[in-house]
Coordinates of C-alpha atoms in Angstrom, one line a residue:
X2 CA -23.3 -25.3 62.3
X3 CA -21.0 -28.4 63.7
X4 CA -23.1 -31.4 64.1
X5 CA -22.6 -33.9 67.2
X6 CA -20.9 -37.2 66.6
X7 CA -21.9 -40.4 68.4
X8 CA -19.1 -43.0 69.5
X9 CA -19.6 -44.9 66.5
X10 CA -19.3 -41.9 64.3
X11 CA -15.9 -41.3 65.7
X12 CA -14.9 -44.8 65.4
X13 CA -15.7 -44.9 61.8
X14 CA -14.1 -41.8 61.0
X15 CA -11.1 -43.1 62.6
X16 CA -11.1 -46.1 60.2
X17 CA -11.3 -43.9 57.2
X18 CA -8.6 -42.0 58.5
X19 CA -6.3 -45.0 58.5
X20 CA -7.8 -46.0 55.2
X21 CA -7.1 -42.9 53.6
X22 CA -3.2 -42.9 55.0
X23 CA -3.0 -46.3 53.6
X24 CA -4.8 -45.4 50.2
X25 CA -2.0 -42.9 49.5
X26 CA 1.0 -45.1 51.0
X27 CA -0.2 -48.0 48.8
X28 CA -0.6 -46.0 45.5
X29 CA 2.9 -44.4 46.0
X30 CA 4.2 -47.6 46.9
X31 CA 2.5 -50.7 45.4
X32 CA 5.1 -53.0 46.4
X33 CA 3.9 -52.6 50.1
X34 CA 1.0 -54.6 49.0
X35 CA 3.2 -57.8 49.4
X36 CA 2.9 -57.1 53.2
X37 CA -0.4 -58.3 52.7
X38 CA -0.2 -61.3 50.4
X39 CA -3.6 -62.9 51.6
X40 CA -5.8 -59.5 50.6
X41 CA -3.5 -58.8 47.6
X42 CA -4.0 -62.3 46.0
X43 CA -8.0 -61.9 46.6
X44 CA -8.2 -58.6 44.4
X45 CA -9.6 -59.7 41.0
X46 CA -9.2 -57.8 37.9
X47 CA -12.0 -58.7 35.4
X48 CA -13.1 -57.6 32.0
X49 CA -16.8 -57.0 32.1
X50 CA -19.6 -56.1 29.7
X51 CA -22.5 -53.9 31.0
X52 CA -25.5 -53.0 29.1
X53 CA -27.2 -49.7 29.2
X54 CA -30.2 -48.4 27.0
X55 CA -29.6 -51.4 24.5
X56 CA -25.7 -50.5 24.3
X57 CA -22.8 -52.7 25.5
X58 CA -19.7 -51.3 26.5
X59 CA -16.6 -52.7 28.6
X60 CA -15.5 -52.2 32.1
X61 CA -12.3 -53.2 33.9
X62 CA -13.6 -54.2 37.3
X63 CA -11.2 -54.5 40.6
X64 CA -12.8 -56.3 43.4
X65 CA -11.7 -58.2 46.4
X66 CA -15.4 -59.7 46.5
X67 CA -16.7 -59.2 42.8
X68 CA -20.3 -59.9 44.1
X69 CA -21.1 -58.5 47.5
X70 CA -22.7 -55.6 47.9
X71 CA -20.1 -52.6 48.4
X72 CA -19.7 -48.8 47.5
X73 CA -18.2 -48.3 44.1
X74 CA -15.7 -45.8 42.7
X75 CA -15.7 -45.1 38.9
X76 CA -12.4 -44.0 37.7
X77 CA -12.1 -42.1 34.5
X78 CA -9.2 -41.0 32.2
X79 CA -9.3 -38.9 29.1
X80 CA -6.2 -39.2 27.1
X81 CA -6.8 -43.0 25.8
X82 CA -10.2 -43.7 27.5
X83 CA -9.3 -47.0 28.4
X84 CA -5.7 -47.0 29.1
X85 CA -4.6 -49.8 31.7
X86 CA -1.1 -48.7 31.8
X87 CA -1.6 -45.1 33.5
X88 CA 0.3 -45.7 36.6
X89 CA -1.9 -43.6 38.9
X90 CA -5.0 -45.0 37.6
X91 CA -4.3 -48.4 37.6
X92 CA -2.4 -48.4 41.4
X93 CA -5.8 -46.2 42.4
X94 CA -8.1 -49.0 41.2
X95 CA -5.8 -51.8 42.5
X96 CA -5.8 -50.2 46.2
X97 CA -9.4 -49.0 46.2
X98 CA -10.3 -52.5 45.5
X99 CA -8.0 -53.7 48.5
X100 CA -9.6 -51.5 50.8
X101 CA -12.8 -53.2 50.0
X102 CA -14.6 -51.2 47.6
X103 CA -15.5 -52.0 44.1
X104 CA -13.6 -50.1 41.6
X105 CA -14.4 -49.6 37.9
X106 CA -12.9 -48.2 34.6
X107 CA -15.0 -47.5 31.7
X108 CA -13.4 -48.5 28.3
X109 CA -14.5 -46.6 25.4
X110 CA -12.8 -48.0 22.6
X111 CA -14.4 -45.7 20.0
X112 CA -12.8 -42.8 21.9
X113 CA -9.2 -44.1 22.1
X114 CA -6.7 -41.0 22.1
X115 CA -9.6 -38.7 20.6
X116 CA -11.8 -37.8 23.3
X117 CA -11.9 -34.0 22.4
X118 CA -15.7 -34.5 21.0
X119 CA -19.0 -33.5 22.0
X120 CA -20.2 -36.8 22.8
X121 CA -17.4 -37.8 25.1
X122 CA -19.6 -36.8 28.5
X123 CA -22.4 -38.7 27.2
X124 CA -20.2 -41.7 27.0
X125 CA -19.2 -41.1 30.8
X126 CA -23.1 -40.3 32.0
X127 CA -23.9 -43.5 30.3
X128 CA -21.3 -45.4 32.4
X129 CA -22.1 -44.0 35.6
X130 CA -25.9 -45.2 35.1
X131 CA -24.8 -48.8 34.0
X132 CA -22.7 -49.1 37.0
X133 CA -25.0 -47.6 39.4
X134 CA -27.7 -50.5 38.2
X135 CA -25.4 -53.2 38.9
X136 CA -27.1 -55.6 41.8
X137 CA -23.7 -55.7 43.5
X138 CA -23.1 -51.7 43.7
X139 CA -24.6 -49.6 46.7
X140 CA -26.3 -47.2 44.3
X141 CA -26.3 -44.6 47.2
X142 CA -22.4 -45.0 47.6
X143 CA -20.7 -43.9 44.2
X144 CA -17.8 -41.6 43.9
X145 CA -16.2 -40.7 40.7
X146 CA -12.5 -40.1 40.3
X147 CA -11.3 -38.3 37.2
X148 CA -7.6 -38.7 36.1
X149 CA -5.8 -35.9 33.7
X150 CA -8.3 -35.0 30.8
X151 CA -10.9 -37.5 32.3
X152 CA -11.1 -35.1 35.4
X153 CA -12.7 -32.3 33.4
X154 CA -14.9 -34.8 31.4
X155 CA -16.2 -36.3 34.7
X156 CA -17.2 -32.8 35.9
X157 CA -18.9 -32.3 32.9
X158 CA -21.1 -35.6 33.0
X159 CA -22.0 -34.8 36.9
X160 CA -23.9 -31.3 35.1
X161 CA -26.6 -33.9 34.4
X162 CA -29.0 -33.8 37.2
X163 CA -29.9 -37.6 37.0
X164 CA -26.1 -38.4 37.1
X165 CA -25.8 -35.8 39.8
X166 CA -28.4 -37.6 42.0
X167 CA -26.0 -40.9 41.4
X168 CA -23.0 -39.7 43.1
X169 CA -21.7 -38.5 46.2
X170 CA -18.4 -36.7 45.3
X171 CA -16.0 -35.9 42.5
X172 CA -12.6 -36.1 42.8
X173 CA -10.2 -35.0 39.9
X174 CA -6.3 -35.6 39.9
X175 CA -4.5 -33.5 37.4
X176 CA -6.9 -32.1 35.3
X177 CA -8.0 -29.1 33.1
X178 CA -9.9 -26.0 33.5
X179 CA -10.0 -24.6 30.1
X180 CA -9.3 -26.5 26.9
X181 CA -7.7 -23.6 25.0
X182 CA -5.3 -22.8 27.5
X183 CA -4.1 -26.1 27.9
X184 CA -3.4 -26.1 24.5
X185 CA -1.3 -23.1 24.8
X186 CA 0.6 -24.5 27.7
X187 CA 1.3 -27.8 25.7
X188 CA 3.4 -25.6 23.1
X189 CA 4.7 -22.8 25.4
X190 CA 5.0 -24.0 28.9
X191 CA 3.6 -20.9 30.1
X192 CA 0.8 -20.3 32.5
X193 CA -0.6 -18.0 34.6
X194 CA -1.4 -18.4 38.5
X195 CA -2.9 -15.3 40.3
X196 CA -1.8 -13.2 37.6
X197 CA 1.8 -14.4 37.7
X198 CA 3.7 -15.9 34.7
X199 CA 5.0 -19.4 35.3
X200 CA 6.8 -21.8 32.9
X201 CA 7.6 -25.9 33.0
X202 CA 8.9 -27.5 30.1
X203 CA 5.7 -29.1 28.4
X204 CA 5.4 -32.7 27.9
X205 CA 5.7 -33.7 24.3
X206 CA 2.3 -35.9 24.7
X207 CA 0.2 -33.0 25.1
X208 CA 1.1 -31.7 21.7
X209 CA 0.6 -35.2 20.2
X210 CA -2.8 -35.6 21.8
X211 CA -4.1 -32.6 20.3
X212 CA -2.6 -33.0 16.7
X213 CA -4.1 -36.7 17.1
X214 CA -7.6 -34.9 17.6
X215 CA -7.5 -32.4 15.0
X216 CA -5.2 -33.9 12.4
X217 CA -7.8 -33.9 9.9
X218 CA -8.6 -30.2 10.3
X219 CA -5.4 -28.8 10.2
X220 CA -4.3 -30.0 6.9
X221 CA -0.7 -29.5 7.6
X222 CA 0.6 -33.0 6.5
X223 CA 1.1 -34.7 2.8
X224 CA 0.5 -38.5 4.1
X225 CA -2.4 -38.1 6.7
X226 CA -2.3 -41.8 7.3
X227 CA 1.4 -42.4 8.2
X228 CA 1.2 -39.7 10.7
X229 CA -1.8 -40.9 12.3
X230 CA 0.1 -44.2 12.8
X231 CA 3.0 -42.2 14.3
X232 CA 0.8 -40.4 16.7
X233 CA -1.0 -43.6 17.6
X234 CA 2.4 -46.0 18.2
X235 CA 3.9 -42.8 20.1
X236 CA 0.8 -42.7 22.3
X237 CA 1.0 -46.5 23.0
X238 CA 4.5 -46.1 24.1
X239 CA 6.0 -48.0 21.0
X240 CA 8.9 -45.3 20.8
X241 CA 11.2 -47.8 18.5
X242 CA 8.0 -47.9 16.2
X243 CA 7.5 -44.4 16.2
X244 CA 10.7 -43.2 15.2
X245 CA 11.0 -45.8 12.5
X246 CA 7.9 -44.7 11.1
X247 CA 9.3 -41.2 11.2
X248 CA 12.4 -42.1 9.0
X249 CA 10.4 -43.3 6.5
X250 CA 8.2 -40.1 6.0
X251 CA 8.9 -37.8 3.2
X252 CA 11.5 -34.7 4.2
X253 CA 8.6 -31.9 4.6
X254 CA 6.5 -34.2 6.9
X255 CA 9.6 -35.5 8.9
X256 CA 10.4 -32.0 9.5
X257 CA 7.1 -31.0 11.0
X258 CA 6.5 -34.0 13.2
X259 CA 10.1 -34.1 14.9
X260 CA 9.4 -30.0 15.3
X261 CA 6.2 -30.8 17.2
X262 CA 7.9 -33.5 19.0
X263 CA 11.1 -31.5 20.2
X264 CA 8.8 -28.6 21.0
X265 CA 10.3 -26.2 18.7
X266 CA 8.6 -23.0 17.5
X267 CA 5.4 -24.9 16.1
X268 CA 3.6 -21.6 15.5
X269 CA 2.0 -22.7 12.2
X270 CA 0.8 -26.0 13.9
X271 CA -0.2 -24.2 17.2
X272 CA -2.6 -21.4 15.4
X273 CA -4.1 -23.9 13.0
X274 CA -5.0 -26.0 15.8
X275 CA -6.5 -23.3 17.6
X276 CA -8.4 -22.3 14.7
X277 CA -9.5 -25.9 13.9
X278 CA -13.3 -25.8 15.6
X279 CA -11.4 -26.0 19.3
X280 CA -12.5 -22.7 20.3
X281 CA -16.2 -24.2 19.7
X282 CA -15.4 -27.4 21.5
X283 CA -13.7 -25.5 24.1
X284 CA -16.7 -24.0 25.6
X285 CA -18.5 -27.2 25.6
X286 CA -15.8 -29.2 27.0
X287 CA -13.9 -26.6 29.1
X288 CA -15.4 -27.3 32.9
X289 CA -14.2 -23.8 33.6
X290 CA -17.5 -22.9 32.0
X291 CA -19.8 -24.7 34.4
X292 CA -22.3 -22.4 35.6
X293 CA -24.7 -24.4 37.5
X294 CA -24.1 -25.5 41.2
X295 CA -22.2 -28.9 41.0
X296 CA -24.0 -29.7 44.7
X297 CA -21.7 -32.2 45.2
X298 CA -18.3 -32.1 46.8
X299 CA -15.4 -31.4 44.5
X300 CA -12.0 -32.4 45.6
X301 CA -9.4 -31.1 43.0
X302 CA -5.5 -32.7 43.5
X303 CA -2.8 -31.5 41.2
X304 CA 1.0 -31.9 41.3
X305 CA 2.8 -28.7 40.9
X306 CA 5.5 -30.3 38.7
X307 CA 2.9 -31.6 36.2
X308 CA 4.3 -31.1 33.0
X309 CA 1.1 -32.5 31.1
X310 CA -1.4 -30.2 32.5
X311 CA -0.2 -27.2 34.2
X312 CA -1.2 -26.9 37.6
X313 CA -2.5 -23.3 37.1
X314 CA -5.8 -25.2 35.4
X315 CA -6.6 -26.6 38.8
X316 CA -6.1 -23.2 40.3
X317 CA -8.1 -21.7 37.8
X318 CA -11.0 -24.7 38.1
X319 CA -11.3 -24.2 42.0
X320 CA -12.1 -20.4 41.9
X321 CA -14.5 -20.7 38.9
X322 CA -16.4 -23.8 40.1
X323 CA -19.6 -23.4 42.1
X324 CA -20.5 -26.1 44.4
X325 CA -23.0 -26.2 47.5
X326 CA -20.8 -29.2 48.6
X327 CA -17.7 -27.3 48.5
X328 CA -14.6 -27.1 46.3
X329 CA -11.6 -28.3 47.7
X330 CA -7.9 -27.5 46.4
X331 CA -5.0 -29.2 47.2
X332 CA -1.6 -28.6 45.2
X333 CA 0.9 -31.4 45.9
X334 CA 4.7 -31.0 45.7
X335 CA 5.1 -35.0 45.5
X336 CA 2.9 -35.7 42.9
X337 CA 4.0 -35.4 39.2
X338 CA 2.4 -36.5 36.0
X339 CA 2.0 -40.1 36.5
X340 CA 4.2 -41.1 39.7
X341 CA 5.2 -39.8 43.0
X342 CA 8.5 -38.1 44.2
X343 CA 11.0 -40.7 45.5
X344 CA 11.0 -41.0 49.3
X345 CA 14.5 -40.5 49.6
X346 CA 14.8 -37.3 47.7
X347 CA 13.2 -35.6 50.6
X348 CA 11.7 -37.5 53.2
X349 CA 10.5 -34.7 55.0
X350 CA 8.4 -33.0 52.3
X351 CA 7.3 -37.0 51.2
X352 CA 5.7 -37.3 54.6
X353 CA 4.2 -33.7 54.8
X354 CA 2.7 -34.0 51.5
X355 CA 1.7 -37.9 52.0
X356 CA -0.3 -36.6 55.2
X357 CA -1.8 -33.6 53.4
X358 CA -2.9 -35.8 50.2
X359 CA -4.1 -38.7 52.4
X360 CA -6.3 -35.9 53.9
X361 CA -7.9 -35.5 50.7
X362 CA -8.8 -39.0 50.6
X363 CA -10.3 -39.0 54.2
X364 CA -12.6 -35.9 53.0
X365 CA -13.9 -38.2 50.3
X366 CA -14.2 -41.5 51.9
X367 CA -16.1 -39.5 54.7
X368 CA -18.6 -38.1 52.0
X369 CA -19.0 -41.6 50.4
X370 CA -20.4 -42.9 53.9
X371 CA -22.0 -39.9 55.4
X372 CA -25.6 -40.5 54.7
X373 CA -25.9 -43.9 55.8
X374 CA -23.0 -44.6 58.3
X375 CA -22.4 -40.9 59.9
X376 CA -24.7 -38.4 61.5
X377 CA -21.9 -35.9 60.9
X378 CA -22.0 -35.1 57.1
X379 CA -19.6 -32.8 55.7
X380 CA -21.8 -32.1 52.9
X381 CA -23.6 -29.8 55.0
X382 CA -20.5 -27.8 55.7
X383 CA -20.0 -26.4 52.3
X384 CA -16.1 -24.8 52.5
X385 CA -14.1 -23.5 49.7
X386 CA -10.3 -23.7 50.8
X387 CA -6.9 -25.5 50.0
X388 CA -6.5 -28.8 52.2

């Protein structure tokens, strides 16, 4: 049943609609922040230390008024676990702070590039607890945004009933549903959507990440120390160092690593990876296997041209998740792996895609403000549909 809205509610929703569209515009074109030099320069990026259960960990905080009590958005990424160079993540944090929220990026240095572990979700849970206890964070207005593999880990963390009480929504961008099928896509480029097989040439980063996590188990290379160094340099964007190190490898190792990078037939590597404990971890670390009611609204965004994680993962996730708060899926034709398509390539498509994407942000912001500021509460109208 639709709830009545007061005039104050309508004004707030109109403001949130404007903020959500501005959010899309600014994350797609951050140079537009130069239009607001006064407010842009007030956004402060700080590295802060937070303590929870006697353990200290670091987080990046973006805020215009760091010590003023405000709603908070926690952003998680799973690939490097603390990447400041992930374009979408960095832009989101900066623009969210510009719009008046606190934005936090937890930094899990011990999980660098090696997030495929059972304890990964515990780190995110602890970060949520610690940030919610900060005196300048509205503990009843906290949202979670998970980018790439961090989206799946965020959903798994929300399974914890105590974490679930702390947050208002989960928004995931380009995340995975099943660890095994994500691995398969990174090697073959094939995936299924509604029983139809599709193909996208996979980004080699996906293969490198899986190899980095299971290098000790597959026993494929003679010099694992050098291979680890090569993988780390590649994931850090040090391309020149990467290929210089490859030149110094023994011929057998050199052939294997180049084959992996180029996406040649890697059946041997592929099946060894599948058999190296990944099936056991897949049950634990795949959000598809969440059977309980997530309760909070889940917003899923995925670019249809994403070559890191195929969009079939998000379709599968939307179909398998159960949430009384609603599961909302948006497949974007302007969002790629870490960037947006260029406006001039297709202005009509870009504008149409931008409006639809901003609509997802609007729903999330409305949920964030609902209990305190709105009589109209989207959480009371659980719907499963494509935005």
